[in-house]
Amino acid sequence: MLDTEFERIGRRLFAEGLVSGNFGNMSVLGEGGYYITRTASYLDLPGQPVFVPFNGDVPAEASSEYRVHHEIYLKTGCRAVVHAHPVYSVTLSLVRDAVVPADSEGKMVCPVIPVVDGNPGSGELALNIGDACRKGRVVIARGHGTFAAGETLDEAYLLTSATEHSCRILSLLGRL
Amino acid sequence: MLDTEFERIGRRLFAEGLVSGNFGNMSVLGEGGYYITRTASYLDLPGQPVFVPFNGDVPAEASSEYRVHHEIYLKTGCRAVVHAHPVYSVTLSLVRDAVVPADSEGKMVCPVIPVVDGNPGSGELALNIGDACRKGRVVIARGHGTFAAGETLDEAYLLTSATEHSCRILSLLGRL
Amino acid sequence: MLDTEFERIGRRLFAEGLVSGNFGNMSVLGEGGYYITRTASYLDLPGQPVFVPFNGDVPAEASSEYRVHHEIYLKTGCRAVVHAHPVYSVTLSLVRDAVVPADSEGKMVCPVIPVVDGNPGSGELALNIGDACRKGRVVIARGHGTFAAGETLDEAYLLTSATEHSCRILSLLGRL
Amino acid sequence: MLDTEFERIGRRLFAEGLVSGNFGNMSVLGEGGYYITRTASYLDLPGQPVFVPFNGDVPAEASSEYRVHHEIYLKTGCRAVVHAHPVYSVTLSLVRDAVVPADSEGKMVCPVIPVVDGNPGSGELALNIGDACRKGRVVIARGHGTFAAGETLDEAYLLTSATEHSCRILSLLGRL
């Protein structure tokens, strides 16, 4: 059933252009660990999420971004994480240290979106994202992509969608 | 059958990028009230619209935007309402008090699109949208989204699509 | 079988964003007339094209743009016409009198795309488009949309797609 | 089975907007030659790739870009090639001699993307692309499109997707 949920949300992320190719990853909290998408898997296709224990070895097939998911679960009460590569969010993160939405939904859902530094897959990025997620539910890794933490995969996806919507509007506003 | 109609139009709105995530809502006039999409439902999936009576309690599952739909039915002769969050329409609404299309379809279908103020879900927004809908059939809530009033869901969707088409062209023109 | 062909091409036009809502229309040459999509029909859904004789009454259900199709068949040897509303083509037509592609495909397929005037549905527009189609196979009606004339619906669709591709690149180039 | 693989990747390329119409082509290395998509075929539909021997006649149905594929196989150890027409990559190629991504994925996957000259279908273009593919795995033919060389069609597609992602971000950055 978890498979179906991952695929359902993955298809929405792909349809909205929030991920492309086989980029991005997702996870859901379990008992003593979390289920995460496999490395290099297409989020819009059926996959078999891998269980990563909080204490113990990390399976080789787990997404290489597992450290960030791990840190978010340790530092927040969230139960699901979505990482995507939305083009406007990534672009804004290259020129700002925080994103402040101008549209109503952004103001309600993610009024301040922090931008943090760190190389993809590194422990530094994981720590920075984990810390930032204590304050907001969506964070942008500079030049890389969004990490959204929710109660469910749906909520994490919706935060991602709202963030990109806000970033797109800000980008267009800058050119009017 | 109403379910199918809502889903059919919802899928078109999603496919064109006029709504994303679970944003947006729709309603159709009934006897002594109207059928409206549920709060937090995905418009592109089968849903079960909720009946809201003009006089009487509003079911908790009804979209939180019901006040605007209510006001539009009271003030106009329309029989269907579509509310979407199209990115170019929202962007233009943040810098203009009315949108005047430059393309042929916009000139015919929605020659002047008013922009009104008010917080999402508020009575103030509902009143402002209702008043504006007496003059035109599409209105933009500033920084929030479009409200289109038609004879049918198809017509309300087409007004939404034409509005975003016009706003996109105006946005591009400003950059040529 | 003609139905299926219209739907197949209509779905591609919609998927690429070359038409939205129920805008646009298509026709194919027949014996002593042509088959054209119905007025207000969705091009991506099964429809029943209407036969319009070159001499005789025009059925009320025929697309209101039939005059342009008529004129193109009279003035060129083409056997299929696609009319779409692609956003970049329409935008460029509002600021130029002809579009000259900068990309390789545009240079090969539609090296000069004329822009002509005339109100949608008018005889003036039909005459201007028909004349322009003698020189090139794609023409843009200013502020309105593209008309492409081909041997087949596929060819007319491909001309439309190539035209929008070229216009999008020109629009982006102007902003780099 | 090869048919299915070509269609699967072609559908992804079309869904992401990396190809439109019947533009673009793909090939996979075989024994003493390679299988390539047919000229003028839609990549998102089932097709029957044509075998082109390294020594011997080229079938008339083979994509007219076969020379570039041929040269890439001769000069690199790759086993699959994807050629697409992504709009941002083509646009940047008209104003730059090389593309240097600003985003994390681009920096990892395609840190420098050469731009080379040559007419579509010409031997000159084939030689230039082949030479450039010795250094990087993705190259842009100026004003024309991307050529990506991978171990598999998936890899060549992912390189194409990452290249367009990077070009889109660079294009947006130039306007902020």
XYZ file of C-alpha atoms in Angstrom:
704
model
C 0.000 0.000 0.000
C 2.927 2.276 0.768
C 4.118 1.604 -2.808
C 0.860 2.909 -4.201
C 1.025 6.043 -2.089
C 4.567 6.809 -3.218
C 3.602 6.317 -6.861
C 0.409 8.386 -6.527
C 2.327 11.372 -5.127
C 5.244 10.813 -7.513
C 2.900 11.037 -10.491
C 1.511 14.340 -9.241
C 5.010 15.739 -8.685
C 5.984 14.724 -12.234
C 2.741 15.996 -13.808
C 3.253 19.434 -12.230
C 6.897 19.542 -13.365
C 8.153 19.635 -9.762
C 10.499 16.767 -10.569
C 11.871 15.609 -13.929
C 13.971 12.647 -15.010
C 14.690 10.449 -11.988
C 15.490 13.366 -9.701
C 13.881 13.897 -6.307
C 13.007 11.457 -3.528
C 10.387 10.829 -0.806
C 10.102 9.075 2.539
C 7.546 8.132 5.181
C 8.192 7.518 8.890
C 7.914 3.912 10.143
C 8.757 2.045 13.344
C 12.348 2.885 14.345
C 13.175 4.217 10.913
C 11.672 5.361 7.634
C 10.789 4.086 4.169
C 12.576 5.971 1.396
C 12.542 5.796 -2.422
C 15.392 3.902 -4.093
C 18.384 5.700 -5.541
C 17.937 6.607 -9.223
C 14.272 5.547 -9.292
C 11.574 7.371 -11.263
C 9.143 8.839 -8.723
C 6.183 8.548 -11.120
C 6.592 4.779 -11.539
C 5.849 1.949 -9.090
C 8.898 1.511 -6.858
C 9.703 -0.381 -3.711
C 10.635 2.000 -0.926
C 13.575 0.791 1.198
C 13.487 0.734 5.011
C 16.289 2.713 6.685
C 16.617 2.131 10.455
C 17.509 5.116 12.660
C 20.194 2.882 14.214
C 21.921 0.415 11.940
C 23.219 0.052 8.406
C 21.724 2.017 5.555
C 20.801 -0.252 2.604
C 22.803 0.534 -0.532
C 19.619 1.013 -2.580
C 18.345 3.865 -0.392
C 18.300 7.325 -1.970
C 21.671 9.032 -1.537
C 19.831 11.916 0.130
C 18.837 9.745 3.104
C 20.912 11.835 5.538
C 18.606 14.826 5.070
C 15.462 12.749 5.629
C 17.080 11.200 8.727
C 17.904 14.592 10.194
C 14.431 16.012 9.498
C 12.775 13.091 11.355
C 15.163 13.519 14.312
C 14.553 17.237 14.644
C 10.848 17.652 13.816
C 7.626 15.806 14.526
C 6.888 15.276 10.828
C 5.970 11.897 9.360
C 6.736 12.359 5.645
C 9.328 14.184 3.532
C 9.317 15.169 -0.170
C 12.434 16.379 -1.952
C 11.944 17.896 -5.421
C 13.881 20.020 -7.944
C 11.374 22.708 -8.993
C 13.004 25.132 -11.413
C 11.757 28.463 -10.004
C 12.549 27.501 -6.396
C 16.080 26.477 -7.396
C 16.564 29.678 -9.388
C 15.444 31.970 -6.548
C 17.666 30.075 -4.083
C 20.707 31.103 -6.147
C 20.034 34.802 -5.555
C 18.309 34.949 -2.146
C 18.868 33.728 1.434
C 15.150 33.352 2.085
C 12.017 33.446 -0.049
C 9.016 35.525 1.103
C 5.905 34.725 -0.992
C 3.747 37.547 -2.376
C 0.640 35.434 -3.059
C -2.103 34.514 -0.551
C -1.461 30.759 -0.469
C 2.270 31.201 0.000
C 1.647 33.693 2.810
C -0.554 31.184 4.620
C 1.270 27.935 3.902
C 4.958 28.939 3.818
C 5.346 32.631 4.801
C 9.166 32.434 4.975
C 11.120 29.773 3.106
C 14.746 29.542 4.296
C 17.571 28.834 1.829
C 20.478 26.783 3.216
C 23.905 25.706 1.961
C 25.614 22.318 1.694
C 26.611 19.814 -0.968
C 23.988 17.278 -2.085
C 24.311 14.105 -0.016
C 26.606 15.717 2.587
C 26.186 15.662 6.371
C 26.487 19.449 6.394
C 23.439 19.841 4.154
C 21.502 17.365 6.320
C 22.256 19.348 9.494
C 21.371 22.666 7.891
C 18.088 21.391 6.447
C 17.154 19.681 9.715
C 17.752 22.891 11.682
C 15.818 25.027 9.197
C 12.859 22.599 9.262
C 12.380 23.335 12.958
C 11.222 26.821 11.972
C 9.438 26.267 8.671
C 8.046 23.211 6.934
C 9.752 23.869 3.589
C 13.405 24.686 2.996
C 15.372 25.167 -0.231
C 18.875 23.694 -0.550
C 20.689 26.384 -2.537
C 20.967 25.555 -6.219
C 19.578 22.099 -5.560
C 15.907 21.777 -4.586
C 13.143 21.835 -1.963
C 12.712 19.681 1.148
C 9.183 19.693 2.583
C 8.144 18.035 5.843
C 4.501 17.086 6.499
C 2.186 14.835 8.441
C 1.607 12.855 5.247
C 3.094 12.587 1.753
C 0.121 14.593 0.493
C 0.941 17.447 2.840
C 4.654 17.405 1.922
C 3.713 17.431 -1.774
C 1.261 20.316 -1.292
C 3.926 22.357 0.507
C 6.261 21.719 -2.421
C 3.607 22.739 -4.947
C 2.731 25.927 -3.020
C 6.420 26.842 -2.710
C 7.010 26.555 -6.459
C 3.796 28.498 -7.171
C 5.066 31.338 -4.954
C 8.562 31.271 -6.461
C 7.155 31.378 -9.976
C 5.030 34.423 -9.138
C 8.017 36.182 -7.521
C 10.137 35.421 -10.565
C 7.487 36.844 -12.928
C 6.916 39.891 -10.706
C 10.603 40.720 -10.957
C 10.160 41.017 -14.705
C 6.992 43.116 -14.911
C -23.513 12.461 -12.797
C -22.595 15.734 -11.146
C -19.496 13.944 -9.766
C -18.393 13.066 -13.282
C -18.879 16.624 -14.496
C -16.799 18.043 -11.653
C -14.014 15.537 -12.302
C -14.080 16.112 -16.091
C -13.636 19.866 -15.676
C -11.165 19.412 -12.806
C -8.953 17.264 -15.015
C -8.912 19.939 -17.704
C -8.070 22.663 -15.164
C -5.194 20.528 -13.839
C -3.942 19.545 -17.321
C -3.749 23.204 -18.364
C -1.931 24.151 -15.139
C -4.809 26.433 -14.054
C -4.840 24.678 -10.676
C -2.101 22.694 -8.948
C -1.983 20.628 -5.769
C -5.426 20.629 -4.139
C -6.007 24.322 -4.698
C -9.095 25.746 -6.376
C -12.767 24.805 -6.103
C -15.967 24.606 -8.186
C -19.719 24.697 -7.674
C -22.988 24.239 -9.553
C -26.362 25.761 -8.707
C -29.084 23.420 -7.384
C -32.540 23.793 -5.822
C -32.305 26.309 -2.952
C -28.531 26.048 -2.795
C -25.461 24.813 -4.641
C -23.162 21.810 -4.866
C -19.530 22.656 -4.085
C -16.270 20.676 -4.033
C -15.023 19.485 -0.645
C -12.347 21.363 1.256
C -8.815 20.150 0.460
C -9.983 17.868 -2.364
C -8.036 17.332 -5.602
C -10.135 18.775 -8.415
C -8.773 16.264 -10.953
C -9.955 13.242 -8.945
C -13.480 11.903 -8.378
C -15.005 13.783 -5.457
C -18.386 14.099 -3.890
C -19.611 17.666 -4.089
C -21.375 18.851 -0.911
C -24.771 20.592 -0.971
C -24.795 24.042 0.668
C -28.293 25.507 1.224
C -28.774 29.254 0.733
C -30.548 29.272 4.107
C -29.247 26.902 6.740
C -26.030 25.423 8.073
C -22.982 25.049 5.880
C -21.564 21.495 6.045
C -18.057 21.380 7.506
C -16.726 19.544 4.432
C -17.675 22.356 2.019
C -14.804 24.323 0.469
C -13.745 27.182 2.750
C -14.351 29.542 -0.168
C -18.097 28.850 -0.103
C -18.911 32.461 0.840
C -17.705 33.720 -2.546
C -19.752 31.137 -4.453
C -22.795 32.012 -2.318
C -22.449 35.710 -3.075
C -21.964 35.167 -6.820
C -25.196 33.112 -7.027
C -27.105 35.764 -5.059
C -25.914 38.642 -7.251
C -25.808 37.137 -10.755
C -27.896 34.785 -12.860
C -25.024 32.340 -13.288
C -25.376 28.610 -12.625
C -21.750 27.496 -12.150
C -18.564 28.919 -10.602
C -14.900 27.927 -11.042
C -12.156 29.238 -8.768
C -8.565 28.592 -9.875
C -5.036 29.796 -9.061
C -3.477 30.458 -12.488
C 0.022 31.839 -12.089
C -0.053 34.671 -14.669
C -3.459 35.933 -13.532
C -2.280 36.012 -9.918
C 0.942 37.769 -10.891
C -0.798 40.512 -12.887
C -3.311 41.043 -10.067
C -0.427 42.033 -7.777
C 0.501 44.995 -10.001
C -2.787 46.087 -11.620
C -6.329 47.035 -10.590
C -7.853 45.617 -13.771
C -6.598 43.471 -16.628
C -7.342 44.503 -20.221
C -6.511 41.678 -22.680
C -4.527 42.406 -25.845
C -5.490 39.218 -27.709
C -8.652 38.639 -29.773
C -10.222 35.962 -27.551
C -9.642 37.966 -24.389
C -11.175 41.045 -26.056
C -14.296 39.080 -26.936
C -14.685 36.873 -23.874
C -13.407 39.042 -20.985
C -12.595 42.571 -22.263
C -12.032 43.969 -18.745
C -11.130 41.730 -15.811
C -11.497 43.505 -12.465
C -9.049 42.861 -9.608
C -10.553 43.003 -6.100
C -9.189 42.884 -2.539
C -10.055 40.749 0.478
C -8.579 37.869 2.459
C -9.248 34.311 1.214
C -12.355 32.913 2.898
C -13.471 36.320 4.251
C -16.902 37.896 3.893
C -15.232 41.023 2.519
C -13.736 39.095 -0.395
C -17.100 37.434 -1.058
C -18.881 40.796 -1.249
C -16.230 42.314 -3.504
C -16.213 39.364 -5.884
C -20.005 39.217 -5.978
C -20.232 42.912 -6.844
C -17.544 42.678 -9.515
C -19.261 39.660 -11.111
C -22.285 41.806 -11.860
C -20.175 43.646 -14.448
C -17.885 40.962 -15.806
C -17.953 37.192 -15.705
C -14.374 36.766 -14.469
C -12.730 38.524 -11.541
C -9.280 38.118 -9.987
C -8.906 38.160 -6.192
C -5.634 40.028 -5.731
C -2.686 37.712 -5.136
C -5.046 34.774 -4.858
C -6.808 33.576 -8.024
C -9.652 33.803 -10.529
C -13.412 33.431 -9.979
C -15.393 32.756 -13.152
C -19.195 32.612 -13.358
C -20.935 30.781 -16.201
C -24.096 29.048 -17.324
C -22.246 25.728 -16.968
C -18.994 24.408 -15.505
C -17.657 24.257 -19.067
C -18.312 27.943 -19.569
C -16.750 28.906 -16.226
C -13.688 26.801 -17.072
C -13.382 28.366 -20.539
C -13.530 31.859 -19.042
C -10.741 30.849 -16.660
C -8.642 29.436 -19.491
C -9.147 32.534 -21.676
C -8.256 34.822 -18.761
C -4.967 33.036 -18.098
C -4.184 32.992 -21.850
C -4.657 36.781 -21.940
C -2.627 37.350 -18.772
C 0.221 35.219 -20.080
C 0.345 37.199 -23.324
C 0.306 40.511 -21.412
C 3.093 39.263 -19.172
C 5.230 38.240 -22.171
C 4.462 41.497 -24.013
C 5.827 43.438 -21.060
C 9.138 41.717 -21.605
C 9.541 42.063 -25.389
C -11.876 7.160 -39.376
C -11.718 10.895 -39.999
C -13.050 11.318 -36.431
C -10.115 9.378 -35.043
C -7.621 11.409 -37.040
C -9.074 14.693 -35.790
C -8.983 13.459 -32.195
C -5.437 12.091 -32.511
C -4.087 15.426 -33.754
C -6.288 17.379 -31.327
C -4.810 15.472 -28.398
C -1.284 16.309 -29.546
C -2.167 19.999 -29.967
C -3.631 20.065 -26.450
C -0.742 18.091 -24.890
C 1.779 20.562 -26.308
C -0.246 23.548 -25.105
C -0.846 24.772 -28.687
C -4.563 24.975 -27.934
C -6.369 25.285 -24.601
C -10.024 25.237 -23.583
C -12.165 24.675 -26.687
C -10.209 27.104 -28.825
C -8.776 26.248 -32.240
C -10.195 24.235 -35.130
C -9.127 21.859 -37.920
C -10.318 20.739 -41.329
C -9.553 18.214 -44.068
C -10.357 18.535 -47.778
C -13.096 16.285 -49.177
C -15.037 15.994 -52.453
C -16.410 19.443 -53.337
C -15.890 20.762 -49.832
C -14.136 20.086 -46.553
C -14.751 18.474 -43.155
C -14.306 20.908 -40.263
C -14.521 20.625 -36.457
C -17.746 21.772 -34.816
C -18.034 25.194 -33.218
C -17.119 25.217 -29.526
C -15.855 21.617 -29.576
C -12.854 20.389 -27.587
C -10.200 19.370 -30.118
C -8.756 16.687 -27.806
C -12.075 14.819 -27.528
C -13.899 12.679 -30.114
C -15.972 14.980 -32.282
C -17.917 14.668 -35.484
C -16.473 16.921 -38.150
C -19.112 18.704 -40.257
C -19.035 18.753 -44.075
C -19.014 22.244 -45.612
C -19.594 22.329 -49.388
C -17.654 24.874 -51.462
C -20.986 25.813 -53.043
C -24.033 25.703 -50.839
C -25.164 26.390 -47.292
C -22.747 26.227 -44.391
C -24.127 24.041 -41.574
C -24.711 26.006 -38.354
C -22.520 23.599 -36.365
C -19.411 24.293 -38.457
C -16.612 26.212 -36.746
C -17.160 29.966 -37.027
C -13.705 30.211 -38.613
C -14.843 28.251 -41.682
C -14.291 31.249 -43.997
C -10.528 31.089 -43.458
C -10.395 27.344 -44.171
C -12.526 27.900 -47.286
C -10.200 30.587 -48.603
C -7.053 28.543 -47.927
C -8.433 25.592 -49.934
C -9.410 27.900 -52.801
C -6.016 29.577 -52.996
C -3.557 26.764 -52.259
C -3.165 23.093 -53.099
C -3.243 22.053 -49.441
C -5.496 19.291 -48.133
C -5.629 20.024 -44.382
C -5.697 23.115 -42.135
C -4.962 23.522 -38.409
C -5.815 26.698 -36.510
C -4.370 27.032 -33.002
C -3.825 29.729 -30.355
C -0.216 29.210 -29.260
C 0.779 31.837 -26.700
C 4.247 32.808 -28.012
C 3.067 33.033 -31.632
C 0.174 35.286 -30.596
C 2.457 37.446 -28.471
C 5.024 37.978 -31.231
C 2.247 38.782 -33.720
C 1.277 41.770 -31.556
C 4.699 43.384 -32.012
C 5.892 42.219 -35.448
C 4.655 42.106 -39.056
C 6.514 38.879 -39.820
C 8.359 36.304 -37.740
C 11.798 35.107 -38.870
C 12.917 32.029 -36.889
C 16.434 31.845 -35.429
C 16.504 28.055 -34.899
C 17.418 25.397 -37.500
C 13.979 23.754 -37.716
C 12.190 27.071 -38.079
C 14.625 28.123 -40.811
C 13.894 24.947 -42.759
C 10.182 24.529 -42.142
C 8.848 28.102 -41.934
C 11.659 30.587 -42.752
C 9.287 33.590 -42.869
C 5.945 33.567 -41.063
C 3.679 36.446 -42.177
C 1.420 38.237 -39.688
C -1.905 39.468 -41.097
C -4.802 41.576 -39.816
C -8.553 41.014 -39.653
C -11.211 40.248 -37.061
C -11.794 36.593 -36.097
C -14.522 35.094 -38.296
C -14.492 37.990 -40.783
C -14.218 37.761 -44.554
C -11.315 40.218 -44.423
C -9.267 37.878 -42.243
C -10.112 34.948 -44.541
C -8.879 36.843 -47.620
C -5.685 37.985 -45.903
C -4.850 34.512 -44.583
C -5.632 32.897 -47.927
C -3.340 35.328 -49.768
C -0.532 34.886 -47.250
C -0.795 31.079 -47.456
C 0.164 31.268 -51.125
C 3.657 32.311 -50.031
C 4.173 30.399 -46.795
C 2.462 27.430 -45.212
C 1.944 29.063 -41.801
C 0.483 32.480 -41.090
C -0.331 34.236 -37.818
C -3.562 36.219 -37.493
C -2.477 39.177 -35.368
C -3.397 38.762 -31.705
C -5.382 35.665 -32.553
C -3.485 32.534 -33.588
C -1.801 30.422 -36.262
C -3.227 28.948 -39.472
C -1.145 26.136 -40.969
C -1.827 24.459 -44.325
C -0.479 20.977 -45.085
C -0.915 17.865 -47.175
C -2.265 16.123 -44.078
C -3.416 17.036 -40.564
C -0.084 15.719 -39.290
C 1.804 18.145 -41.497
C -0.385 21.101 -40.503
C 0.098 20.198 -36.825
C 3.884 19.894 -37.252
C 4.037 23.322 -38.907
C 2.094 24.732 -35.958
C 4.417 23.067 -33.454
C 7.556 24.270 -35.270
C 6.174 27.810 -35.469
C 5.507 27.982 -31.726
C 8.948 26.459 -31.003
C 10.565 29.222 -33.077
C 8.453 31.970 -31.503
C 9.279 30.739 -28.005
C 13.015 30.812 -28.771
C 12.746 34.322 -30.251
C 10.824 35.480 -27.191
C 13.479 34.047 -24.832
C 16.331 35.451 -26.940
C 14.877 38.926 -26.557
C 15.298 38.572 -22.806
C 18.856 37.186 -22.620
C 11.595 -5.299 -26.611
C 13.776 -2.574 -28.102
C 10.548 -1.042 -29.485
C 9.122 -0.794 -25.995
C 12.266 0.815 -24.636
C 12.289 3.443 -27.381
C 8.614 4.231 -26.771
C 9.042 4.362 -22.975
C 11.859 6.915 -23.224
C 10.122 8.784 -26.061
C 7.037 9.248 -23.888
C 9.142 10.714 -21.091
C 10.912 13.081 -23.507
C 7.541 14.257 -24.849
C 5.935 14.549 -21.385
C 8.776 16.797 -20.193
C 8.570 18.941 -23.336
C 12.115 17.967 -24.392
C 10.766 17.062 -27.827
C 7.604 18.212 -29.583
C 5.941 17.261 -32.851
C 7.943 14.507 -34.539
C 11.286 16.156 -33.849
C 14.200 14.385 -32.183
C 15.573 10.862 -32.560
C 17.242 8.063 -30.559
C 19.500 5.083 -31.145
C 20.965 2.087 -29.345
C 24.195 0.251 -30.220
C 23.884 -3.273 -31.681
C 26.228 -5.795 -33.302
C 28.195 -4.029 -36.049
C 25.803 -1.113 -36.165
C 22.985 0.595 -34.296
C 19.193 0.728 -34.142
C 17.793 4.207 -34.819
C 14.299 5.711 -34.880
C 12.667 6.179 -38.283
C 12.685 9.520 -40.052
C 9.635 11.663 -39.226
C 8.391 9.279 -36.522
C 6.749 10.427 -33.282
C 9.080 9.424 -30.439
C 6.214 8.976 -27.975
C 4.465 6.354 -30.131
C 5.430 2.730 -30.835
C 7.898 2.711 -33.720
C 10.154 0.189 -35.336
C 13.764 1.251 -35.013
C 15.824 0.628 -38.163
C 19.210 -1.132 -38.102
C 22.062 0.891 -39.614
C 25.307 -1.082 -40.176
C 28.630 0.688 -39.534
C 29.738 -0.608 -42.946
C 27.112 -0.822 -45.647
C 24.060 0.983 -46.971
C 21.944 3.175 -44.727
C 18.228 2.272 -45.009
C 16.140 5.133 -46.403
C 13.802 5.047 -43.372
C 16.593 5.793 -40.892
C 16.514 9.194 -39.208
C 18.255 11.815 -41.344
C 20.492 12.561 -38.337
C 22.097 9.103 -38.501
C 25.519 10.584 -39.310
C 25.783 12.161 -35.865
C 24.821 8.922 -34.101
C 27.336 7.035 -36.265
C 30.148 9.425 -35.348
C 29.335 9.355 -31.619
C 29.525 5.523 -31.561
C 32.843 5.593 -33.449
C 34.448 8.129 -31.125
C 33.096 7.225 -27.683
C 32.352 4.068 -25.738
C 28.670 4.965 -25.347
C 25.851 2.547 -26.164
C 22.846 4.876 -26.614
C 22.195 8.354 -28.026
C 19.257 10.748 -27.549
C 18.779 13.830 -29.711
C 16.137 16.335 -28.557
C 15.089 19.953 -29.246
C 14.657 21.458 -25.765
C 13.755 25.123 -26.028
C 16.049 26.594 -23.344
C 19.088 24.598 -24.504
C 18.532 25.747 -28.088
C 18.078 29.351 -26.974
C 21.273 29.431 -24.893
C 23.222 27.816 -27.756
C 22.395 30.829 -29.930
C 24.222 33.210 -27.565
C 26.983 31.085 -25.982
C 29.839 28.793 -27.055
C 29.519 26.614 -23.965
C 26.975 26.276 -21.178
C 28.170 26.119 -17.549
C 25.333 25.064 -15.189
C 24.712 26.975 -11.952
C 22.632 24.260 -10.244
C 23.956 21.263 -8.263
C 22.729 18.530 -10.638
C 24.103 20.289 -13.683
C 27.462 20.750 -11.952
C 27.649 17.039 -11.221
C 26.143 15.578 -14.371
C 27.222 17.983 -17.142
C 29.604 20.638 -15.704
C 30.488 22.050 -19.142
C 28.200 21.607 -22.152
C 29.936 22.466 -25.442
C 28.048 24.198 -28.263
C 29.114 23.221 -31.779
C 28.293 24.389 -35.318
C 27.110 22.569 -38.438
C 23.961 22.182 -40.508
C 21.418 19.533 -39.428
C 22.129 16.261 -41.215
C 25.571 17.374 -42.457
C 28.844 15.495 -42.116
C 30.398 18.597 -40.576
C 27.900 18.586 -37.714
C 28.489 14.858 -37.189
C 32.260 15.347 -36.897
C 31.908 18.304 -34.530
C 29.429 16.516 -32.261
C 31.521 13.332 -32.253
C 34.645 15.250 -31.249
C 32.840 17.203 -28.533
C 31.336 13.991 -27.097
C 34.840 12.752 -26.318
C 35.059 15.424 -23.626
C 31.498 15.680 -22.337
C 28.469 13.429 -22.585
C 26.058 16.150 -23.774
C 26.610 18.629 -26.579
C 24.316 21.264 -28.087
C 24.207 21.749 -31.863
C 23.831 25.520 -32.179
C 20.263 26.588 -32.813
C 19.226 22.982 -33.250
C 19.209 20.730 -30.159
C 21.011 18.431 -27.722
C 22.883 15.183 -28.372
C 23.427 13.050 -25.265
C 25.515 9.863 -25.138
C 24.953 7.275 -22.393
C 25.356 3.649 -21.430
C 21.599 3.239 -21.873
C 18.670 5.193 -23.327
C 17.685 6.046 -19.749
C 21.063 7.629 -19.109
C 21.005 9.591 -22.376
C 17.501 10.830 -21.547
C 18.526 11.847 -18.012
C 21.490 13.809 -19.372
C 19.099 15.591 -21.735
C 16.670 16.362 -18.924
C 19.444 17.657 -16.626
C 20.857 19.827 -19.430
C 17.502 21.494 -20.095
C 16.933 21.961 -16.333
C 20.289 23.768 -16.086
C 19.645 25.879 -19.183
C 16.228 26.905 -17.904
C 17.701 28.032 -14.580
C 20.463 29.990 -16.350
C 17.865 31.632 -18.597
C 15.742 32.648 -15.587
C 18.792 33.842 -13.625
C 19.646 36.216 -16.471
C 16.295 37.885 -15.936
C 16.268 38.267 -12.133
